[in-house]
Short mmCIF file of C-alpha atoms in Angstrom, two decimals:
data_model
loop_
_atom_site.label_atom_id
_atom_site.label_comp_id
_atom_site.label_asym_id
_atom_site.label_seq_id
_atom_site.Cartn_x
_atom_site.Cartn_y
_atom_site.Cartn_z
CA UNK A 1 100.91 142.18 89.63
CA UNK A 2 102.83 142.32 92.90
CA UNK A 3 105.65 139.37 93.52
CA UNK A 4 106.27 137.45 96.61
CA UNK A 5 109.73 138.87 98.02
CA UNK A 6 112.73 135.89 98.94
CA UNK A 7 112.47 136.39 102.47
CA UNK A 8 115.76 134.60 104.42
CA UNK A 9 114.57 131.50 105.25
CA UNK A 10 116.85 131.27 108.82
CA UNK A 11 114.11 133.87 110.13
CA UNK A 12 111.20 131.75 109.52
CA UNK A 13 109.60 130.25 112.26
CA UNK A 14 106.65 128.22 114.01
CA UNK A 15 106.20 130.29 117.52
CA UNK A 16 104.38 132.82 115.55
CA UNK A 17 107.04 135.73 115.74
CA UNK A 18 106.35 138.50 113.85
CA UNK A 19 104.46 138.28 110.34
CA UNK A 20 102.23 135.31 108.69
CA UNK A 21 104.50 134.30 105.55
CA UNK A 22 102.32 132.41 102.59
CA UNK A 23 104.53 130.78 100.52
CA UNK A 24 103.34 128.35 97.64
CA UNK A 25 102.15 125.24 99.73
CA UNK A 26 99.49 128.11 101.12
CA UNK A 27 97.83 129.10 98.03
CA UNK A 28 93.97 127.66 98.70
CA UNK A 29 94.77 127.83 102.26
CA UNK A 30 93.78 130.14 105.09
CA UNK A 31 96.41 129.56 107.22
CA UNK A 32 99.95 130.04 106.41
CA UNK A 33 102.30 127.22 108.33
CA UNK A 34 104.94 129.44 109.12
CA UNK A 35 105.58 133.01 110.55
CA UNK A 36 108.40 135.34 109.42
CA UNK A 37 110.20 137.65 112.12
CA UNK A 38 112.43 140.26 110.32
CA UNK A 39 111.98 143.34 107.93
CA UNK A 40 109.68 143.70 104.85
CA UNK A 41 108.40 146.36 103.18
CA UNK A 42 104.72 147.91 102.48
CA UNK A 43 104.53 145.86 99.44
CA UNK A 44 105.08 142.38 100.76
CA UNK A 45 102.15 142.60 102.47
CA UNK A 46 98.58 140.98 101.27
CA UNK A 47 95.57 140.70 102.83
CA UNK A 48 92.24 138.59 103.33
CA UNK A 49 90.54 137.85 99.94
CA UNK A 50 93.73 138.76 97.65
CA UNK A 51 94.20 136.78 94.68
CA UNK A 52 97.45 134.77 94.52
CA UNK A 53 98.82 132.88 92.08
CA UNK A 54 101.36 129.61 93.04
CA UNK A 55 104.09 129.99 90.10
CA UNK A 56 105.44 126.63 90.84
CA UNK A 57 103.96 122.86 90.39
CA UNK A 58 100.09 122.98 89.31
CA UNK A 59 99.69 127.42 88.53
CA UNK A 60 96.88 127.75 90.91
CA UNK A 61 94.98 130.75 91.60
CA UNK A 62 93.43 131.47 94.80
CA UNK A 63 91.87 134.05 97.13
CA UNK A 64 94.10 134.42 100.17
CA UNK A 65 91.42 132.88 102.92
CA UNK A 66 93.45 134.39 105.69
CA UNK A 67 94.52 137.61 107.08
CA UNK A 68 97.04 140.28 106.77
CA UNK A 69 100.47 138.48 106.01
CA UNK A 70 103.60 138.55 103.80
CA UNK A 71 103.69 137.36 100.24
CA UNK A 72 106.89 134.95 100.36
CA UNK A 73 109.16 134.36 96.33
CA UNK A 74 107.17 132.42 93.75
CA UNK A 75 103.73 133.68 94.54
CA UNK A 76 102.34 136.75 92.92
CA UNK A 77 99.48 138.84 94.11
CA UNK A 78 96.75 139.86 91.32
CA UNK A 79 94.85 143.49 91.86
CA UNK A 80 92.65 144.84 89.68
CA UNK A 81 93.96 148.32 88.66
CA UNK A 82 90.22 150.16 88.10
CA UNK A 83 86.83 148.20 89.51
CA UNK A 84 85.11 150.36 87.48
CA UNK A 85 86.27 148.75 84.16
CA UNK A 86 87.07 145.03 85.33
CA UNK A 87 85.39 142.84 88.08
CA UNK A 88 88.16 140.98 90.49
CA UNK A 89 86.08 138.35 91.03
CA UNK A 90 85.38 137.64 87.23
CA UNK A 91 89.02 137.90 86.99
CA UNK A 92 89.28 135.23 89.40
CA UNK A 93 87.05 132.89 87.33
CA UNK A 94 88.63 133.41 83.99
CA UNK A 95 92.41 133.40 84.97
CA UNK A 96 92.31 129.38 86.04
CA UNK A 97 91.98 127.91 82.69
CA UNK A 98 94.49 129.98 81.19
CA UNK A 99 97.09 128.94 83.69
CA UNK A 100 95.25 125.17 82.79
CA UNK A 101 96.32 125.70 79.37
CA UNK A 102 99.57 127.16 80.27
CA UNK A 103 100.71 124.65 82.48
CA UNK A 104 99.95 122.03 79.81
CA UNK A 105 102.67 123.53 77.17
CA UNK A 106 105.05 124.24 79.68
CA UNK A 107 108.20 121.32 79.72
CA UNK A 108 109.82 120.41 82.63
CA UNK A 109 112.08 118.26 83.61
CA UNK A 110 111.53 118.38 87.68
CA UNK A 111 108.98 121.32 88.54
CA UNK A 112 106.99 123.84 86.00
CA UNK A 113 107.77 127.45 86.56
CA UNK A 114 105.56 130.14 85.46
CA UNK A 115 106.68 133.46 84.53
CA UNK A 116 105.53 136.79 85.53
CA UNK A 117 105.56 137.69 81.83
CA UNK A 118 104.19 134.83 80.35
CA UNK A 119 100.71 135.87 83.47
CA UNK A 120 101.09 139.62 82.28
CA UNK A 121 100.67 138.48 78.47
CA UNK A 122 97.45 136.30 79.18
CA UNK A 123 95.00 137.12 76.15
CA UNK A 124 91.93 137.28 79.05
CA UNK A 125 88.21 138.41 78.12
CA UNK A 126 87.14 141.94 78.47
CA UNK A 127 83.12 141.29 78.30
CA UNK A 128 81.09 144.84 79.05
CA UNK A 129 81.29 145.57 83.06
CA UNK A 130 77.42 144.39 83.58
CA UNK A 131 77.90 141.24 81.78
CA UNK A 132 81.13 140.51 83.81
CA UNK A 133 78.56 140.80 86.70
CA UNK A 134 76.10 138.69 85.35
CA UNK A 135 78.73 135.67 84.32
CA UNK A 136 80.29 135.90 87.75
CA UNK A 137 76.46 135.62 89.09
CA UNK A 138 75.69 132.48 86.46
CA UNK A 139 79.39 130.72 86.79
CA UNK A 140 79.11 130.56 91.23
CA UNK A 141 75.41 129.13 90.82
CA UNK A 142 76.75 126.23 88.70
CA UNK A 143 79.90 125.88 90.15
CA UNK A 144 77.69 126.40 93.64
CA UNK A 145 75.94 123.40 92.84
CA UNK A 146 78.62 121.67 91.47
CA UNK A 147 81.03 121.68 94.21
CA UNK A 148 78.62 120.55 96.16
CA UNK A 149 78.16 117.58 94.26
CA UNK A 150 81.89 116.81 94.36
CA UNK A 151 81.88 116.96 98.23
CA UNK A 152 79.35 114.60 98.51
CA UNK A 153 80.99 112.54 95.97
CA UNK A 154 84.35 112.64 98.15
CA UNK A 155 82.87 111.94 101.02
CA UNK A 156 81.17 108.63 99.80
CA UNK A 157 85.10 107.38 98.41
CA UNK A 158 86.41 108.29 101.77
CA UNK A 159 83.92 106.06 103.50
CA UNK A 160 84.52 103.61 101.13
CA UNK A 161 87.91 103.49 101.94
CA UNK A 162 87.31 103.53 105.71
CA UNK A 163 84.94 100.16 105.19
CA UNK A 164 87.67 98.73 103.34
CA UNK A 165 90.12 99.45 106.23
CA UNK A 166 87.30 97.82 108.85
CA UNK A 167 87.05 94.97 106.99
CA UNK A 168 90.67 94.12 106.63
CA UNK A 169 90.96 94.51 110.87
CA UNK A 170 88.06 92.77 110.84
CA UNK A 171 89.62 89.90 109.01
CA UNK A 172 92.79 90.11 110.59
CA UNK A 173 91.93 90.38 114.17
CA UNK A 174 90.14 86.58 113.91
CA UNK A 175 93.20 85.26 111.84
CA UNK A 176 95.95 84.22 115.03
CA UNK A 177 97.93 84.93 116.96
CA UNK A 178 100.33 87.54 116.98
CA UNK A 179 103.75 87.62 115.17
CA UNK A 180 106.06 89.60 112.88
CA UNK A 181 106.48 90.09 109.20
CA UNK A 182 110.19 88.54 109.96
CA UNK A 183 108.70 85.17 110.99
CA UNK A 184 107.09 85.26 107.26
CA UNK A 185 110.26 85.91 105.60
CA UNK A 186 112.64 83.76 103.31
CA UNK A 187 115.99 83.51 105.12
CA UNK A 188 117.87 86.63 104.21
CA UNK A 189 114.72 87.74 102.78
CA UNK A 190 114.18 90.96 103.66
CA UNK A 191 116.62 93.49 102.60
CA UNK A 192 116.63 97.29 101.50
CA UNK A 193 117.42 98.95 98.03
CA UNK A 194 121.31 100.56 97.49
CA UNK A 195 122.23 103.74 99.32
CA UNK A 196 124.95 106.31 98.97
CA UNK A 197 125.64 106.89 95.91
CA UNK A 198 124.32 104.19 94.32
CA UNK A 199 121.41 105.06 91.17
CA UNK A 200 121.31 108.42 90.90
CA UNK A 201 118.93 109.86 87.95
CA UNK A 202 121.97 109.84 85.27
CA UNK A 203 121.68 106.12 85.58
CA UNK A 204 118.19 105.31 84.55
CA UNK A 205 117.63 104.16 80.88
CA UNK A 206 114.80 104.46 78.25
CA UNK A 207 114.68 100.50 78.83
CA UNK A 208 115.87 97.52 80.54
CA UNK A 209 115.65 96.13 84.06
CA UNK A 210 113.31 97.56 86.39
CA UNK A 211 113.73 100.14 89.56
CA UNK A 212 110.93 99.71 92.06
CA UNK A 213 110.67 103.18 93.88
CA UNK A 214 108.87 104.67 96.40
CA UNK A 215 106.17 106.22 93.73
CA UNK A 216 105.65 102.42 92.62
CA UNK A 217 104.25 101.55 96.46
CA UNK A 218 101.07 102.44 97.48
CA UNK A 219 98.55 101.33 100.05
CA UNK A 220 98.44 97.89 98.94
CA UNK A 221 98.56 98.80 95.34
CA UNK A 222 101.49 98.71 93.11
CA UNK A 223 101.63 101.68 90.66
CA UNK A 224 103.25 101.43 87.26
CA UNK A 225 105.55 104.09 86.99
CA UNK A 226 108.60 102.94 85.60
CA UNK A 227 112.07 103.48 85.85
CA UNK A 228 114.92 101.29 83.92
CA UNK A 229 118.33 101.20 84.46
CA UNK A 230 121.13 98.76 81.96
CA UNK A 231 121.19 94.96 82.23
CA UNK A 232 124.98 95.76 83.59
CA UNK A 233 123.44 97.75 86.40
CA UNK A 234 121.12 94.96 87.24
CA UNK A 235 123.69 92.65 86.76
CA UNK A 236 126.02 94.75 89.83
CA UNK A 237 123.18 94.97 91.75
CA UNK A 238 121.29 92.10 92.11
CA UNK A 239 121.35 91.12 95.60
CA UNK A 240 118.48 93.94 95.64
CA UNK A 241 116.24 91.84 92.79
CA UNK A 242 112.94 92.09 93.98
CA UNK A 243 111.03 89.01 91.56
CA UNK A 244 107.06 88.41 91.54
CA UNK A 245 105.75 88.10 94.38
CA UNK A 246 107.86 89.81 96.68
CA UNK A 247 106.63 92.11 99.24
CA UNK A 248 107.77 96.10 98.98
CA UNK A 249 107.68 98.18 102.08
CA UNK A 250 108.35 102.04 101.88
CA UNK A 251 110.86 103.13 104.34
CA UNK A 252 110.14 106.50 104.19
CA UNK A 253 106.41 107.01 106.37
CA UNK A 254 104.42 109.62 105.88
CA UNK A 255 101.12 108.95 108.41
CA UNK A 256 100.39 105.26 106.75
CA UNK A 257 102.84 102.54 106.33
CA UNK A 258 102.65 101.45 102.56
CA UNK A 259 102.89 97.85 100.86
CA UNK A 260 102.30 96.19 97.97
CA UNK A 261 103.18 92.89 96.31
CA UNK A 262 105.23 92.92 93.23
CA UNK A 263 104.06 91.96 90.15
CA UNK A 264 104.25 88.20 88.66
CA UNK A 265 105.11 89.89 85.45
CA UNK A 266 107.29 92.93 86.43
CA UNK A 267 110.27 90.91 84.91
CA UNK A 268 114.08 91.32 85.77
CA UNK A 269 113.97 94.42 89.23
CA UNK A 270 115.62 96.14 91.68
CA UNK A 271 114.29 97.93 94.79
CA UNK A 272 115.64 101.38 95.62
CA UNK A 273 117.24 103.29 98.58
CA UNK A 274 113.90 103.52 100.81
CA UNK A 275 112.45 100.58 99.71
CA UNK A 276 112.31 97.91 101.47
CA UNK A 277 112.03 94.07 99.64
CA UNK A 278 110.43 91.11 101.74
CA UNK A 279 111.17 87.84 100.00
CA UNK A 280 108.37 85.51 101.99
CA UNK A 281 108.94 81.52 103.10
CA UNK A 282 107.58 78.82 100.46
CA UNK A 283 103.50 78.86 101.06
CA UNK A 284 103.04 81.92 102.67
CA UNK A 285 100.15 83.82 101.02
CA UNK A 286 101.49 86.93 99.78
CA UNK A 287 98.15 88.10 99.90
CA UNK A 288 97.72 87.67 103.26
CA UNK A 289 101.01 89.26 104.18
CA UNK A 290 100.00 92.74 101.78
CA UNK A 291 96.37 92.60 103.68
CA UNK A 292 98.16 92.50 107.28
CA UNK A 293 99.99 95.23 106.65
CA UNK A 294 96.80 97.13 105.75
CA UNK A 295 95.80 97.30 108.85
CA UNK A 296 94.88 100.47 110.31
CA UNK A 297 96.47 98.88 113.91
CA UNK A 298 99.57 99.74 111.97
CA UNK A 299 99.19 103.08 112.34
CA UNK A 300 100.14 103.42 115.98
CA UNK A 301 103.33 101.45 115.51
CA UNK A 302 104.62 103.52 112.55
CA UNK A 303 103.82 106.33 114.94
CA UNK A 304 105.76 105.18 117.46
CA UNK A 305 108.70 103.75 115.40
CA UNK A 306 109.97 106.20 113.07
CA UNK A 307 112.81 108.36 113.48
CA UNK A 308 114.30 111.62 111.75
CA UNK A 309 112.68 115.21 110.97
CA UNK A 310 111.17 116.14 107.88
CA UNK A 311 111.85 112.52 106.24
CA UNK A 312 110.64 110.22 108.72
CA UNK A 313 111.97 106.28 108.29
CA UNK A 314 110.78 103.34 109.65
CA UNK A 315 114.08 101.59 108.69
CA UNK A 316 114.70 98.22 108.62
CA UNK A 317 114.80 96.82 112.18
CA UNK A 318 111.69 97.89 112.67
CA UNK A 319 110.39 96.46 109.38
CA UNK A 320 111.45 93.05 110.75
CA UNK A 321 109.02 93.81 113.42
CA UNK A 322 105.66 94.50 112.16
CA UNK A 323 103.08 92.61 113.87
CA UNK A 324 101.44 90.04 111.56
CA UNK A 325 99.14 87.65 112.63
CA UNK A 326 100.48 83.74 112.59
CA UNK A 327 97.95 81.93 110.74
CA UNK A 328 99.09 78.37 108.35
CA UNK A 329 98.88 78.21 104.88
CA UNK A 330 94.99 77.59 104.38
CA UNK A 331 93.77 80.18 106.75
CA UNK A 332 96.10 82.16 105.20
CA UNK A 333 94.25 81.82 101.52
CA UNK A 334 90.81 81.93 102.75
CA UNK A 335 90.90 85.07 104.25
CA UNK A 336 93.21 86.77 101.43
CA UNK A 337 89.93 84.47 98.94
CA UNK A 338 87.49 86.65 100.84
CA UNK A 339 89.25 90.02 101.27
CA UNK A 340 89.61 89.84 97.58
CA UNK A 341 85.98 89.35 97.40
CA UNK A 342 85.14 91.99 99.06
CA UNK A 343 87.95 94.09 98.31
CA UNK A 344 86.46 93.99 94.91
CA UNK A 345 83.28 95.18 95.51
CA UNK A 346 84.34 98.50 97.22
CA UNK A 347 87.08 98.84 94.46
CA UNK A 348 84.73 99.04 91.82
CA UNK A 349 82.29 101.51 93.98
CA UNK A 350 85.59 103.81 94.59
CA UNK A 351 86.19 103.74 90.69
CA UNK A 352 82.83 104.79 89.91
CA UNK A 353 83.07 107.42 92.30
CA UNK A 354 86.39 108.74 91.17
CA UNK A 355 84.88 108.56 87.19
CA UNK A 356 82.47 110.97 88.76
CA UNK A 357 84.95 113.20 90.13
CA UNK A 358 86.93 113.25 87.05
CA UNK A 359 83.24 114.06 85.27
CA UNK A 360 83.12 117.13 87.37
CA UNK A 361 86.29 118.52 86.32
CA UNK A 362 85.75 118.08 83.26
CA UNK A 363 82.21 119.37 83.52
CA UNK A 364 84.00 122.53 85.46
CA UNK A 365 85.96 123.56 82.55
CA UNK A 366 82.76 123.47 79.80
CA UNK A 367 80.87 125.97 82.54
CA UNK A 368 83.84 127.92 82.05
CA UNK A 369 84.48 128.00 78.67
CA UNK A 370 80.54 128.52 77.32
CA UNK A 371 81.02 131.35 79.92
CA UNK A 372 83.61 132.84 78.22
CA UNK A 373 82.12 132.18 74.80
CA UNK A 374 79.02 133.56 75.43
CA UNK A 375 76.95 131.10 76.05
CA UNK A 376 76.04 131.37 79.59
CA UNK A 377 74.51 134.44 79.94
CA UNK A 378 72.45 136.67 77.47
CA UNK A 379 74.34 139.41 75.74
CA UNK A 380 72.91 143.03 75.79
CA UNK A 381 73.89 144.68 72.42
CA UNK A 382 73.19 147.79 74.19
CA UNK A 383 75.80 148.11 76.49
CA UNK A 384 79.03 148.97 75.76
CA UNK A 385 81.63 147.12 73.61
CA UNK A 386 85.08 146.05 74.10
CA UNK A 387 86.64 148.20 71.40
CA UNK A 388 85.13 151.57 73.66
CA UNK A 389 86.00 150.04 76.22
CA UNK A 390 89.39 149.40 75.41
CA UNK A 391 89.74 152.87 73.87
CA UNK A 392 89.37 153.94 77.42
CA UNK A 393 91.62 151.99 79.04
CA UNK A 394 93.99 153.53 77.46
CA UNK A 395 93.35 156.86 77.43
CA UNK A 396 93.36 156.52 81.21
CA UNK A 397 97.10 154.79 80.92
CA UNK A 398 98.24 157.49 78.98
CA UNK A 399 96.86 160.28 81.08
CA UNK A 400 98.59 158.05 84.05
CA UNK A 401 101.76 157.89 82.19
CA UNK A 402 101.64 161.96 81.29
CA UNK A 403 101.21 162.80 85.11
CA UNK A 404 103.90 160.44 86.44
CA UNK A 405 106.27 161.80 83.52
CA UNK A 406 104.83 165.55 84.29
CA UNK A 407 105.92 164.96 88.52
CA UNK A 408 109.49 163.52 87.41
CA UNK A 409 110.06 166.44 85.19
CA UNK A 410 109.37 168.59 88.53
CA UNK A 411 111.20 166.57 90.55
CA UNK A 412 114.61 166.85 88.38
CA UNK A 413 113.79 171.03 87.96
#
């Protein structure tokens, strides 16, 4: 087990300069995203088909899908030491729900780390060479299949969720004329969540008031992930109360703007820095309002109004300015009536098809595990077992460890 090596990140770079440099986001990639142009050594250096485990986040294992590059800090490369006696790619099907099982014991209060020692000290199988073969053969037929199950599976959600898109703009584009989300707004309605150094993590509480953050705003969906802070808090920071009803914008754009309306029964709330609250005029359809800014139209004006690198903000002014069609109060609930309709339908397609998905995983791990249990293949009680085969291993470590010691005796004479 090789480690990645903490290359200094002011060398890095995206013109392609000197080496390919996979750091963690790259595991089950084949192309690393940036380029490294300074010294390394022999070691730091893996190449196409390696297996690499990320040590940060999810444990993932993966077979390097590109060419030669660098092995950046908090990856580790995995090379089988003798062919002969272990297959790499049954390695590479066992090792995953290890790190699974790992993973799941392992507290954190941010990110999970993972250990070189805690990898070394994995209890993995040691099956008879052949049958590794034969497994590896068995567990890529069903997984063959399987996979491509999944992919079809995917691809049906993701159309789903394009239908759902063309039927919003659909909706939209017949509703009126055009306007902004500030003509909807309350006087003084639309406001964003406390900066500086306003609620930093040591504020939060087991209980109380609510914080609506950016993991609570999703495309149109509000997600319940919740965050208190004191009733004194909420009390010194109420002119950010976002009540039932309200609108939520993220401020903070990835590729899609993202809105949601808050609950009717979130209770007593505050939006956060990069959250933006929209309290809406008496009769507006909030409905209406969340659907609008659905729109895949959207898209090009987030593009062409945020600012900053890395954390790219749509800010405020131009949350004022979101197109949104003018239509009255009626034509306002009839087309937020039939979206939901609709809406509805597609919703419960996508949840059968992500049941499915979740199916497959789950499906994934009991290939694995009647692999590993013997179960998948037939056994051969003719070939040999583990206990010779273990016997040899290390017979061949100590005969290692005897020549090494042997040279350094040399050496020091």
């Amino acid at each position: 087990m090789i480690n990645g090596a903490a290359f200094r990140s002011e060398l890095f770079n995206n013109e392609g300069l000197g080496e390919a440099l996979v750091r963690i986001r790259d595991v089950g990639q084949d192309v690393a995203q940036v380029h490294y142009d300074g010294p390394y050594e022999k070691r730091d250096v893996i190449d196409h088909g390696d297996l690499l485990i990320g040590m940060d986040g999810d444990f993932r294992i993966a077979r390097w899908g590109g060419s030669r590059a660098l092995l950046n800090q908090r990856v580790c490369r995995l090379q089988v030491a003798d062919p002969d006696l272990y297959s790499n790619a049954f390695l590479f099907s066992v090792l995953q729900p290890y790190l699974d099982a790992v993973h799941a014991v392992t507290s954190s209060v941010t990110v999970k780390h993972l250990s070189s020692r805690t990898i070394q000290d994995l209890p993995i199988p040691l099956p008879p060479r052949t049958e590794q073969e034969r497994l590896v053969a068995a567990i890529e037929e069903h997984l063959s299949r399987l996979d491509t199950a999944v992919a079809s599976t995917a691809r049906a959600i993701y159309r789903v969720r394009c239908l759902g898109t063309q039927i919003i703009d659909a909706a939209m584009f017949l509703a009126g004329e055009a306007a902004t989300l500030d003509s909807y707004a309350a006087p003084g309605g639309i406001t964003d969540g406390p900066f500086g150094s306003k609620l930093k993590s040591s504020d939060y509480t087991p209980e109380g008031p609510r914080v609506v953050r950016l993991e609570n705003i999703g495309v149109g969906d509000f997600i319940d992930k919740q965050t208190h802070i004191s009733t004194e808090y909420f009390e010194e920071l109420r002119k950010h109360e976002a009540v039932g009803g309200d609108i939520v914008v993220a401020s903070l754009v990835s590729e899609r703007l993202r809105a949601c309306i808050v609950p009717m029964d979130l209770g007593p709330a505050i939006v956060k820095a990069d959250c933006i609250r929209v309290r809406l005029r008496h009769g507006t359809d909030s409905r209406f309002v969340k659907y609008a800014l659905m729109r895949s139209l959207l898209d090009d004006f987030v593009a062409e109004n945020v600012r900053g690198v890395g954390r790219s903000r749509l800010g405020l002014r131009n949350v004022r300015r979101i197109p949104v069609p003018l239509a009255d109060p009626d034509v306002q609930r009839r087309i937020a009536d039939g979206l939901d309709e609709k809406l509805a339908v597609l919703a419960c397609v996508k949840s059968q098809g992500d049941e499915a998905l979740r199916r497959a995983t789950a499906l994934r791990r009991a290939i694995l595990a009647a692999a590993f249990s013997g179960q998948l293949v037939p056994q051969d009680p003719g070939e040999e077992p583990a206990s010779v085969l273990l016997e040899r291993i290390r017979d061949q470590r100590a005969a290692a460890t005897w020549t090494r010691r042997t040279r350094t005796q040399g050496a020091s004479r």
